[in-house]
Amino acid sequence: MKTAEIARRYLDFFEKNGHTIVPSASLVTDDPALLFTVAGMVPFIPYLSGDVPAPYPRAADNQKCIRTNDIEEVGKTPRHGTFFQMLGNWSFGDYFKEGAIRFAWELLTSAEEDGGLGFDPNDLWVTVYEEDDEAHDLWLRLTDLPAERIQRLGKDTNYWSTGLPGPAGPCSEIFFDRGPAYGIDGGPATDDDRYVEIWNLVFMQYEITDVRSKYDFTIVGELPNKNIDTGMGLERIAFIKQGVDNMYETDQVRPVLDAAVELSGKTYGANHEDDVRFRVVADHVRSALMLLADGVTPSNEGRGYILRRLMRRVIRAMRLLGVDGPTFATLFAVSRDAMKEAYPVVESDWERISQYALAEEATFLRTLAAGSENLDASIAAAKEAGVTRIGGAEAFLLHDTYGFPIDLTLEIAEEAGLSVDRDAFDTLMQEQRARAKADARSRKRQLADTSVYRDYRAQGETVFTGYTDLETSSRVLGVLVDGLSVDRATTGQIAEVILAETALYAESGGQVADKGVIVGPGFELEVLDVQKPVPGLISHTVEVTTGEVAVGEPATTVVDAVNRRAAQQAHSATHLVHAALRDTLGKSATQAGSLNRAGYLRFDFAWGQALSADTRTEIEEIANNAVRDNLEVTTRIMGLDEAKALGAMALFGEKYGDTVRVVDIGGPWSRELCAGTHVASSAEVGLINLVGESSVGASNRRVEALVGLDAFRELAAERAIVSQLTASLKTPRDQLPTRIAELAASLKAAEKKIAQFEAKALGDRLPALVAGASAEGPYRVVAESLGTASSADDVRTLALQVRDRLGSEAAVVALVAAIDGRPVVIVTTNEAARAAGAKAGVLAKAAAAALGGGGGGRDDIAQGGGADAAALPAALASVKDALGAA
């Protein structure tokens, strides 16, 4: 029974029994305490805790989860996986223990032909909390389980709580007995791998307080609404129903394992350490695929770090399996095909997913290449010096400078018969962490140290006059150079200038700072930036272009009027786009950040999927209709509570005082809290041209637009391109898409014919290649460059044909060619050559090293590649040298 079929049966069963089927939440949870959705209950916490009324009395789901706390155990046990799917049924004050037990037993033991999962009751065991007589008696009454297969266990295994005050309760777990071949008799109480937990029924019935530990607390009493929270591991059910030994061999995971086997040329089941590596690859590739699909991208912190760690563990495992070159293109595509039935997004979003995966692999392979070269030098130096250990400082340098993992250093050193001074390495790592923490604390103090502005702020708030004036006369309150207060700044210096009043807008609310100048008696300052270092105070970062500016002197701020007008257009356009989004997508499409500068806006909003071309057009049309309608733009100052009562929307990330500024465009159609500058009427925006829409996370999207003259120039440029195409192709504008599609199809057909001709040309060289075989020791060898070729498959086919023509005596064929400018080498051997010691994988690896790349494969056929096509002759020489050394 396929994994997707098990999930379908589960959801169908509970839907027939009155449950609302809830789609899986994202792996990226909204819970600030969690990086990922680590359990099936996470999306339901607000309902289970009673903070939010549940929208349904009972529900069921198949929730995707990521958990990496046991990452080192992956591959070593039959059930540890980083990505897993948790089937759950939930009751929010509806049915309780009897219903949960009845549903679980019926689904598990009903015949497959009746829609059940078809488990033999004789294979099932149950555990209950040792004091939960009610659950124990229900299992006896509702099922045909004998009393000896219902075991009572303690709080450490059969009591659920969060470890915090709140809901808690006993649980009952269902186990599958895999049989005596897998361990000792005695039931789940033995804690043996023979008994696999497949379903956990949590009876959330008590409220606890005075929590001293996860299992030591005071029960206050029963909850007014008792809840059911169950979880059945889909992967565990799958490996049992599919008759395999572990989750890595199920239909959604095994294809990746098999692909890794093929890439490595090794056999699964022949070596325990290799088997663990194969399972790590299979698990981590799927986990990385699903994280990428939910919008996580590789980085050095948070969720991105976990993803990066998973991907790099795959690369390391493949390297230890003998594959030095890139593998993600194959492995991720295989995982995509295995998962797309259950999660179509992995196929529909494949281009973006694969782009991130391949880029991360390429980066880390470069890291490994640089680190390996240095490690090889250290190993050679150690052997030459007659020592058996690589110093901790050398291992730390590899880690710190090249990002080379310490465990890989240990593996490679061990293969070379050396050890590593791990204690010294760990000491250096601890010292580095201590320095990093101290540096972070120092930088935090520096960023938080605003005491230099204290005296200026004590003189009152900076008065901003820029809503009505583009020039304002004031006086210099302070001058700062390099963060220190000084009495003056002279020509050429960069300084901060504090004024009592200013017409220059300080960056905030997504609107960038104004451009302009500050002038006074004998000085002129070019304004580089305007910020609010502390609330109520505006600081101008300037370059003194003429004279010197001193504290106490008069100064006039002059705003660049053209830049300000364009910035106002962009800011007002942002409000229009926000309103258009909400009109089109609904009120949940709320702002999550923005950037407005002259002629350009960027707007982030809460939304979980890409916008279609039609939707983008509709949003753009609504916003431009608002421009056409010349809507009045008004601003009002009022209390925060009053503004909220009027429906004014707050800007993402902004903090507001008791008094706020409300900007209306067209009355309530667009009403937001905003301190930015705006046009007087929507017609002044001019034109809005949406030029981009993209993802900025699992639940946020981003639109970008050009505004005003910038929007017009972009459209004019596109019009010019269309005119050029219509002239060049002699095709009317409305027929261009069809004409271009026809040309693309013709080009594809021509390329196919060319490839066929090139393949035939290669095949015509077969007799000459066979005739040119030379004797190299015990082997007949064909080592030739083909020049250029269309594909590696063509080169591989020809190599196999040459090998077969050489007969039964020991033969080695090595063919190299440049494919799209990149070199490739194919090496193949016959049975007699392999018996004499020639291994294609070893020879391909040697040739690829000369090409500046990597390679490997099976003993009979292998492939390598690199970056230096000029080194093809050297690659062939490397094959002959390796044969001589064999």
XYZ file of N, CA and C in Angstrom, residues 262 330 755 758-760 762-763 786 788-801 815 817-819 824-826 861-864:
102
model
N 23.073 3.991 -7.336
C 23.507 4.002 -8.727
C 24.650 4.989 -8.949
N 20.359 14.995 -9.826
C 19.722 13.679 -9.904
C 18.886 13.384 -8.670
N 21.836 17.384 -33.592
C 22.287 16.390 -32.624
C 22.328 14.996 -33.258
N 25.357 14.841 -35.474
C 26.578 14.732 -34.672
C 26.722 13.329 -34.093
N 25.589 12.750 -33.661
C 25.643 11.384 -33.129
C 26.068 10.403 -34.215
N 25.534 10.596 -35.425
C 25.923 9.719 -36.534
C 27.399 9.891 -36.857
N 29.751 10.718 -34.838
C 30.515 10.003 -33.817
C 30.523 8.504 -34.116
N 29.342 7.977 -34.459
C 29.259 6.553 -34.760
C 30.128 6.149 -35.941
N 37.366 13.179 -28.759
C 36.394 13.271 -29.850
C 36.165 14.711 -30.297
N 34.314 17.773 -30.013
C 33.058 18.226 -29.406
C 31.990 17.162 -29.614
N 30.996 17.169 -28.714
C 29.878 16.235 -28.814
C 28.624 16.925 -28.282
N 27.462 16.384 -28.661
C 26.190 16.982 -28.238
C 25.844 16.620 -26.817
N 26.164 15.389 -26.415
C 25.772 14.964 -25.070
C 26.702 13.875 -24.570
N 26.720 13.728 -23.239
C 27.513 12.666 -22.631
C 26.964 11.297 -23.009
N 25.642 11.226 -23.245
C 25.045 9.935 -23.638
C 25.631 9.440 -24.953
N 25.849 10.361 -25.906
C 26.438 9.966 -27.190
C 27.845 9.414 -26.984
N 28.615 10.077 -26.118
C 29.986 9.626 -25.854
C 29.958 8.266 -25.165
N 29.022 8.093 -24.230
C 28.911 6.830 -23.501
C 28.550 5.693 -24.464
N 27.595 5.946 -25.338
C 27.181 4.917 -26.310
C 28.353 4.482 -27.189
N 29.107 5.466 -27.664
C 30.246 5.142 -28.518
C 31.301 4.365 -27.749
N 31.571 4.739 -26.507
C 32.574 4.043 -25.691
C 32.193 2.582 -25.501
N 30.917 2.335 -25.234
C 30.465 0.951 -25.052
C 30.576 0.164 -26.353
N 30.278 0.798 -27.481
C 30.394 0.125 -28.778
C 31.852 -0.239 -29.078
N 37.169 7.869 -23.556
C 36.856 8.885 -24.561
C 36.558 10.204 -23.861
N 35.517 14.477 -24.495
C 34.916 15.419 -25.443
C 34.501 16.671 -24.695
N 34.335 17.731 -25.457
C 33.811 18.982 -24.891
C 32.333 19.091 -25.250
N 31.503 19.276 -24.234
C 30.058 19.394 -24.428
C 29.637 20.764 -23.924
N 34.087 16.367 -20.642
C 33.537 15.176 -20.022
C 34.403 13.993 -20.429
N 34.524 13.030 -19.533
C 35.288 11.820 -19.829
C 34.430 10.611 -19.491
N 34.422 9.629 -20.388
C 33.727 8.362 -20.164
C 34.771 7.249 -20.222
N 31.766 1.019 -15.882
C 31.595 2.273 -16.620
C 31.494 3.425 -15.638
N 32.150 4.518 -15.976
C 32.182 5.665 -15.071
C 32.315 6.941 -15.882
N 32.044 8.034 -15.217
C 32.043 9.336 -15.895
C 32.682 10.382 -15.007
N 33.320 11.358 -15.632
C 33.891 12.479 -14.897
C 33.764 13.743 -15.711
